[in-house]
PDB file of C-alpha atoms in Angstrom:
ATOM      1  CA  MET A   1       0.000   0.000   0.000  1.00  0.00           C
ATOM      2  CA  SER A   2       2.877   2.372   0.688  1.00  0.00           C
ATOM      3  CA  ARG A   3       3.917   2.201  -2.990  1.00  0.00           C
ATOM      4  CA  PHE A   4       0.376   3.191  -3.977  1.00  0.00           C
ATOM      5  CA  TYR A   5       0.414   6.079  -1.492  1.00  0.00           C
ATOM      6  CA  ARG A   6       3.776   7.280  -2.841  1.00  0.00           C
ATOM      7  CA  LEU A   7       2.334   7.291  -6.351  1.00  0.00           C
ATOM      8  CA  LEU A   8      -0.677   9.272  -5.143  1.00  0.00           C
ATOM      9  CA  GLU A   9       1.613  11.748  -3.334  1.00  0.00           C
ATOM     10  CA  GLU A  10       3.568  12.331  -6.546  1.00  0.00           C
ATOM     11  CA  MET A  11       0.369  13.015  -8.457  1.00  0.00           C
ATOM     12  CA  GLU A  12      -1.527  15.085  -5.897  1.00  0.00           C
ATOM     13  CA  GLY A  13       1.317  16.602  -3.874  1.00  0.00           C
ATOM     14  CA  PRO A  14       1.500  19.749  -6.039  1.00  0.00           C
ATOM     15  CA  LEU A  15      -2.272  20.286  -5.727  1.00  0.00           C
ATOM     16  CA  PHE A  16      -2.120  19.757  -1.976  1.00  0.00           C
ATOM     17  CA  LEU A  17       0.767  22.237  -1.623  1.00  0.00           C
ATOM     18  CA  HIS A  18      -0.981  24.801  -3.819  1.00  0.00           C
ATOM     19  CA  VAL A  19      -4.151  24.771  -1.716  1.00  0.00           C
ATOM     20  CA  ASN A  20      -2.324  24.467   1.592  1.00  0.00           C
ATOM     21  CA  THR A  21       0.377  27.102   1.131  1.00  0.00           C
ATOM     22  CA  ARG A  22      -0.761  29.562  -1.531  1.00  0.00           C
ATOM     23  CA  TRP A  23      -4.355  29.931  -0.382  1.00  0.00           C
ATOM     24  CA  ASN A  24      -3.382  30.684   3.204  1.00  0.00           C
ATOM     25  CA  ARG A  25      -5.319  33.860   4.050  1.00  0.00           C
ATOM     26  CA  GLU A  26      -6.953  35.098   7.245  1.00  0.00           C
ATOM     27  CA  ALA A  27     -10.456  35.216   5.732  1.00  0.00           C
ATOM     28  CA  LEU A  28     -10.094  31.665   4.430  1.00  0.00           C
ATOM     29  CA  ASN A  29      -8.812  30.518   7.828  1.00  0.00           C
ATOM     30  CA  ARG A  30     -12.099  31.598   9.402  1.00  0.00           C
ATOM     31  CA  LEU A  31     -14.306  30.188   6.647  1.00  0.00           C
ATOM     32  CA  PHE A  32     -12.536  26.831   6.571  1.00  0.00           C
ATOM     33  CA  PHE A  33     -12.485  26.633  10.363  1.00  0.00           C
ATOM     34  CA  VAL A  34     -16.292  26.881  10.410  1.00  0.00           C
ATOM     35  CA  LEU A  35     -16.603  24.361   7.576  1.00  0.00           C
ATOM     36  CA  THR A  36     -14.254  21.886   9.247  1.00  0.00           C
ATOM     37  CA  LEU A  37     -16.305  22.133  12.452  1.00  0.00           C
ATOM     38  CA  MET A  38     -19.437  21.367  10.424  1.00  0.00           C
ATOM     39  CA  GLY A  39     -17.787  18.159   9.230  1.00  0.00           C
ATOM     40  CA  GLY A  40     -16.943  16.963  12.720  1.00  0.00           C
ATOM     41  CA  ALA A  41     -18.772  13.933  14.073  1.00  0.00           C
ATOM     42  CA  THR A  42     -20.180  15.855  17.048  1.00  0.00           C
ATOM     43  CA  PHE A  43     -21.831  18.489  14.868  1.00  0.00           C
ATOM     44  CA  CYS A  44     -23.073  15.992  12.268  1.00  0.00           C
ATOM     45  CA  LEU A  45     -24.528  13.582  14.799  1.00  0.00           C
ATOM     46  CA  GLY A  46     -26.028  16.348  16.958  1.00  0.00           C
ATOM     47  CA  PHE A  47     -27.614  18.217  14.059  1.00  0.00           C
ATOM     48  CA  SER A  48     -28.993  15.019  12.568  1.00  0.00           C
ATOM     49  CA  LEU A  49     -30.442  13.885  15.891  1.00  0.00           C
ATOM     50  CA  LEU A  50     -32.141  17.239  16.456  1.00  0.00           C
ATOM     51  CA  ALA A  51     -33.594  17.164  12.935  1.00  0.00           C
ATOM     52  CA  GLY A  52     -34.830  13.615  13.452  1.00  0.00           C
ATOM     53  CA  LEU A  53     -36.446  14.464  16.774  1.00  0.00           C
ATOM     54  CA  PHE A  54     -37.937  17.855  15.939  1.00  0.00           C
ATOM     55  CA  GLY A  55     -38.363  17.820  12.158  1.00  0.00           C
ATOM     56  CA  HIS A  56     -41.686  17.005  10.524  1.00  0.00           C
ATOM     57  CA  GLY A  57     -42.363  14.544   7.711  1.00  0.00           C
ATOM     58  CA  ALA A  58     -39.562  14.340   5.162  1.00  0.00           C
ATOM     59  CA  TRP A  59     -37.319  16.553   7.319  1.00  0.00           C
ATOM     60  CA  SER A  60     -37.550  14.147  10.249  1.00  0.00           C
ATOM     61  CA  THR A  61     -36.839  11.218   7.942  1.00  0.00           C
ATOM     62  CA  ALA A  62     -33.819  13.048   6.471  1.00  0.00           C
ATOM     63  CA  GLY A  63     -32.572  13.688  10.009  1.00  0.00           C
ATOM     64  CA  TRP A  64     -32.785  10.000  10.947  1.00  0.00           C
ATOM     65  CA  GLN A  65     -31.193   8.992   7.654  1.00  0.00           C
ATOM     66  CA  SER A  66     -28.373  11.475   8.264  1.00  0.00           C
ATOM     67  CA  LEU A  67     -27.833  10.204  11.792  1.00  0.00           C
ATOM     68  CA  ALA A  68     -27.662   6.587  10.653  1.00  0.00           C
ATOM     69  CA  ALA A  69     -25.466   7.406   7.648  1.00  0.00           C
ATOM     70  CA  VAL A  70     -22.929   9.328   9.742  1.00  0.00           C
ATOM     71  CA  ALA A  71     -22.773   6.556  12.342  1.00  0.00           C
ATOM     72  CA  VAL A  72     -22.582   3.688   9.844  1.00  0.00           C
ATOM     73  CA  SER A  73     -20.083   5.430   7.540  1.00  0.00           C
ATOM     74  CA  HIS A  74     -17.542   5.753  10.304  1.00  0.00           C
ATOM     75  CA  LEU A  75     -17.132   1.993  10.595  1.00  0.00           C
ATOM     76  CA  PRO A  76     -15.413   1.652   7.195  1.00  0.00           C
ATOM     77  CA  VAL A  77     -13.450   4.843   7.930  1.00  0.00           C
ATOM     78  CA  ALA A  78     -12.061   3.300  11.110  1.00  0.00           C
ATOM     79  CA  ILE A  79     -11.301   0.020   9.349  1.00  0.00           C
ATOM     80  CA  ALA A  80      -9.524   1.766   6.454  1.00  0.00           C
ATOM     81  CA  LYS A  81      -7.449   3.951   8.769  1.00  0.00           C
ATOM     82  CA  ARG A  82      -6.234   0.864  10.648  1.00  0.00           C
ATOM     83  CA  SER A  83      -5.792  -1.528   7.754  1.00  0.00           C
ATOM     84  CA  ALA A  84      -4.194   0.882   5.264  1.00  0.00           C
ATOM     85  CA  PRO A  85      -2.615   3.692   7.301  1.00  0.00           C
ATOM     86  CA  ARG A  86      -1.397   6.733   5.400  1.00  0.00           C
ATOM     87  CA  LYS A  87       0.676   9.570   6.791  1.00  0.00           C
ATOM     88  CA  ARG A  88      -0.998  12.928   6.931  1.00  0.00           C
ATOM     89  CA  PRO A  89       0.326  15.446   4.392  1.00  0.00           C
ATOM     90  CA  TYR A  90       1.915  17.712   7.007  1.00  0.00           C
ATOM     91  CA  GLN A  91       3.968  14.677   8.129  1.00  0.00           C
ATOM     92  CA  VAL A  92       5.297  14.272   4.578  1.00  0.00           C
ATOM     93  CA  TYR A  93       5.642  17.995   3.815  1.00  0.00           C
ATOM     94  CA  PRO A  94       7.112  19.644   6.948  1.00  0.00           C
ATOM     95  CA  HIS A  95       6.535  23.159   5.545  1.00  0.00           C
ATOM     96  CA  ALA A  96       2.784  22.553   5.173  1.00  0.00           C
ATOM     97  CA  ASN A  97       0.446  24.818   7.118  1.00  0.00           C
ATOM     98  CA  THR A  98      -1.572  23.178   9.875  1.00  0.00           C
ATOM     99  CA  GLY A  99      -3.866  24.195  12.674  1.00  0.00           C
ATOM    100  CA  LYS A 100      -2.800  24.410  16.309  1.00  0.00           C
ATOM    101  CA  ARG A 101      -3.368  20.724  17.084  1.00  0.00           C
ATOM    102  CA  PRO A 102      -2.893  18.621  13.963  1.00  0.00           C
ATOM    103  CA  LEU A 103      -4.314  15.118  14.082  1.00  0.00           C
ATOM    104  CA  ARG A 104      -1.896  12.214  14.267  1.00  0.00           C
ATOM    105  CA  ASP A 105      -4.090   9.266  13.245  1.00  0.00           C
ATOM    106  CA  PRO A 106      -3.889   8.014   9.642  1.00  0.00           C
ATOM    107  CA  SER A 107      -5.055  10.265   6.862  1.00  0.00           C
ATOM    108  CA  PHE A 108      -7.040   7.936   4.597  1.00  0.00           C
ATOM    109  CA  PRO A 109      -9.998   8.441   4.257  1.00  0.00           C
ATOM    110  CA  SER A 110     -11.152  11.793   5.589  1.00  0.00           C
ATOM    111  CA  GLY A 111     -13.630  11.246   8.420  1.00  0.00           C
ATOM    112  CA  HIS A 112     -14.823  14.865   8.345  1.00  0.00           C
ATOM    113  CA  THR A 113     -15.572  14.672   4.625  1.00  0.00           C
ATOM    114  CA  THR A 114     -17.280  11.316   5.081  1.00  0.00           C
ATOM    115  CA  ALA A 115     -19.466  12.760   7.853  1.00  0.00           C
ATOM    116  CA  ALA A 116     -20.346  15.893   5.870  1.00  0.00           C
ATOM    117  CA  PHE A 117     -21.467  13.947   2.797  1.00  0.00           C
ATOM    118  CA  ALA A 118     -23.238  11.314   4.906  1.00  0.00           C
ATOM    119  CA  MET A 119     -25.132  14.046   6.749  1.00  0.00           C
ATOM    120  CA  LEU A 120     -25.989  16.274   3.786  1.00  0.00           C
ATOM    121  CA  THR A 121     -26.867  13.668   1.130  1.00  0.00           C
ATOM    122  CA  PRO A 122     -30.239  12.754   2.717  1.00  0.00           C
ATOM    123  CA  TRP A 123     -31.163  16.452   2.845  1.00  0.00           C
ATOM    124  CA  MET A 124     -30.299  16.847  -0.839  1.00  0.00           C
ATOM    125  CA  MET A 125     -32.394  13.764  -1.635  1.00  0.00           C
ATOM    126  CA  ALA A 126     -35.330  15.059   0.435  1.00  0.00           C
ATOM    127  CA  GLN A 127     -35.281  18.448  -1.259  1.00  0.00           C
ATOM    128  CA  PRO A 128     -33.242  18.661  -4.493  1.00  0.00           C
ATOM    129  CA  LEU A 129     -33.636  22.451  -4.473  1.00  0.00           C
ATOM    130  CA  LEU A 130     -31.146  22.441  -1.570  1.00  0.00           C
ATOM    131  CA  ILE A 131     -28.369  20.914  -3.713  1.00  0.00           C
ATOM    132  CA  PRO A 132     -26.917  24.307  -4.820  1.00  0.00           C
ATOM    133  CA  LEU A 133     -26.607  25.272  -1.139  1.00  0.00           C
ATOM    134  CA  LEU A 134     -25.600  21.981   0.503  1.00  0.00           C
ATOM    135  CA  LEU A 135     -23.221  20.515  -2.075  1.00  0.00           C
ATOM    136  CA  PRO A 136     -20.809  23.488  -1.844  1.00  0.00           C
ATOM    137  CA  ILE A 137     -20.870  23.138   1.952  1.00  0.00           C
ATOM    138  CA  ALA A 138     -19.930  19.456   1.686  1.00  0.00           C
ATOM    139  CA  PHE A 139     -17.162  20.236  -0.816  1.00  0.00           C
ATOM    140  CA  GLY A 140     -16.064  23.119   1.423  1.00  0.00           C
ATOM    141  CA  VAL A 141     -15.599  20.696   4.318  1.00  0.00           C
ATOM    142  CA  ALA A 142     -13.459  18.496   2.045  1.00  0.00           C
ATOM    143  CA  LEU A 143     -11.419  21.475   0.869  1.00  0.00           C
ATOM    144  CA  SER A 144     -10.925  22.680   4.444  1.00  0.00           C
ATOM    145  CA  ARG A 145      -9.224  19.390   5.316  1.00  0.00           C
ATOM    146  CA  VAL A 146      -6.680  19.908   2.506  1.00  0.00           C
ATOM    147  CA  TYR A 147      -6.317  23.593   3.372  1.00  0.00           C
ATOM    148  CA  PHE A 148      -5.391  22.749   6.977  1.00  0.00           C
ATOM    149  CA  GLY A 149      -2.793  20.174   5.888  1.00  0.00           C
ATOM    150  CA  LEU A 150      -4.672  17.194   7.304  1.00  0.00           C
ATOM    151  CA  HIS A 151      -5.654  15.350   4.131  1.00  0.00           C
ATOM    152  CA  TYR A 152      -4.673  14.817   0.541  1.00  0.00           C
ATOM    153  CA  PRO A 153      -7.321  15.430  -2.126  1.00  0.00           C
ATOM    154  CA  SER A 154      -7.725  11.656  -2.612  1.00  0.00           C
ATOM    155  CA  ASP A 155      -8.477  11.247   1.117  1.00  0.00           C
ATOM    156  CA  THR A 156     -11.345  13.693   0.797  1.00  0.00           C
ATOM    157  CA  ALA A 157     -12.552  12.201  -2.505  1.00  0.00           C
ATOM    158  CA  ALA A 158     -12.720   8.784  -0.831  1.00  0.00           C
ATOM    159  CA  GLY A 159     -14.574  10.319   2.126  1.00  0.00           C
ATOM    160  CA  ALA A 160     -17.076  12.042  -0.168  1.00  0.00           C
ATOM    161  CA  LEU A 161     -17.760   8.797  -2.001  1.00  0.00           C
ATOM    162  CA  LEU A 162     -18.003   6.769   1.193  1.00  0.00           C
ATOM    163  CA  GLY A 163     -20.356   9.247   2.897  1.00  0.00           C
ATOM    164  CA  SER A 164     -22.605   9.633  -0.145  1.00  0.00           C
ATOM    165  CA  VAL A 165     -22.882   5.913  -0.866  1.00  0.00           C
ATOM    166  CA  THR A 166     -23.578   5.138   2.779  1.00  0.00           C
ATOM    167  CA  ALA A 167     -26.317   7.777   2.867  1.00  0.00           C
ATOM    168  CA  LEU A 168     -27.884   6.384  -0.311  1.00  0.00           C
ATOM    169  CA  LEU A 169     -27.870   2.855   1.108  1.00  0.00           C
ATOM    170  CA  VAL A 170     -29.289   4.031   4.443  1.00  0.00           C
ATOM    171  CA  SER A 171     -32.074   5.867   2.607  1.00  0.00           C
ATOM    172  CA  PHE A 172     -33.362   2.502   1.326  1.00  0.00           C
ATOM    173  CA  TRP A 173     -33.351   1.166   4.875  1.00  0.00           C
ATOM    174  CA  ILE A 174     -34.952   4.216   6.538  1.00  0.00           C
ATOM    175  CA  SER A 175     -37.691   5.676   4.369  1.00  0.00           C
TER     176      SER A 175
END
């Protein structure tokens, strides 16, 4: 697996460094900080639970689907991080920008991105008119993880796919 990761680093390293070092601006720091918080498990689970409990009709269903999708999607994330560990980009590129407390667990796949897509996909399915609002938020969470030096673009792409697919599968189970 390390040979595969080295190949990925060669291909996506320049993109990672461009986003991580050249985009570093105070306004983006604030925006991406908020987005990265929105992709955290605590926010995703809490928001989904509240929507499930207090929403009505399709909104309640979307809340329960989101809650289940976030919870279920983190099982394969945990398995992947343990079975195919990948160093975080800031560990490979010492000059990368990071937050105050960079994570030390494996990088692949992005749990925040997985959670964001798992949480938001049921809402986009419940009301497609929300796609232009929610999809950029989900992609913003993914981009924030690269911006803060915690993930490669492929980590976030895998998280987006994993979160979306899990949410789609959960939607067949909870309808």
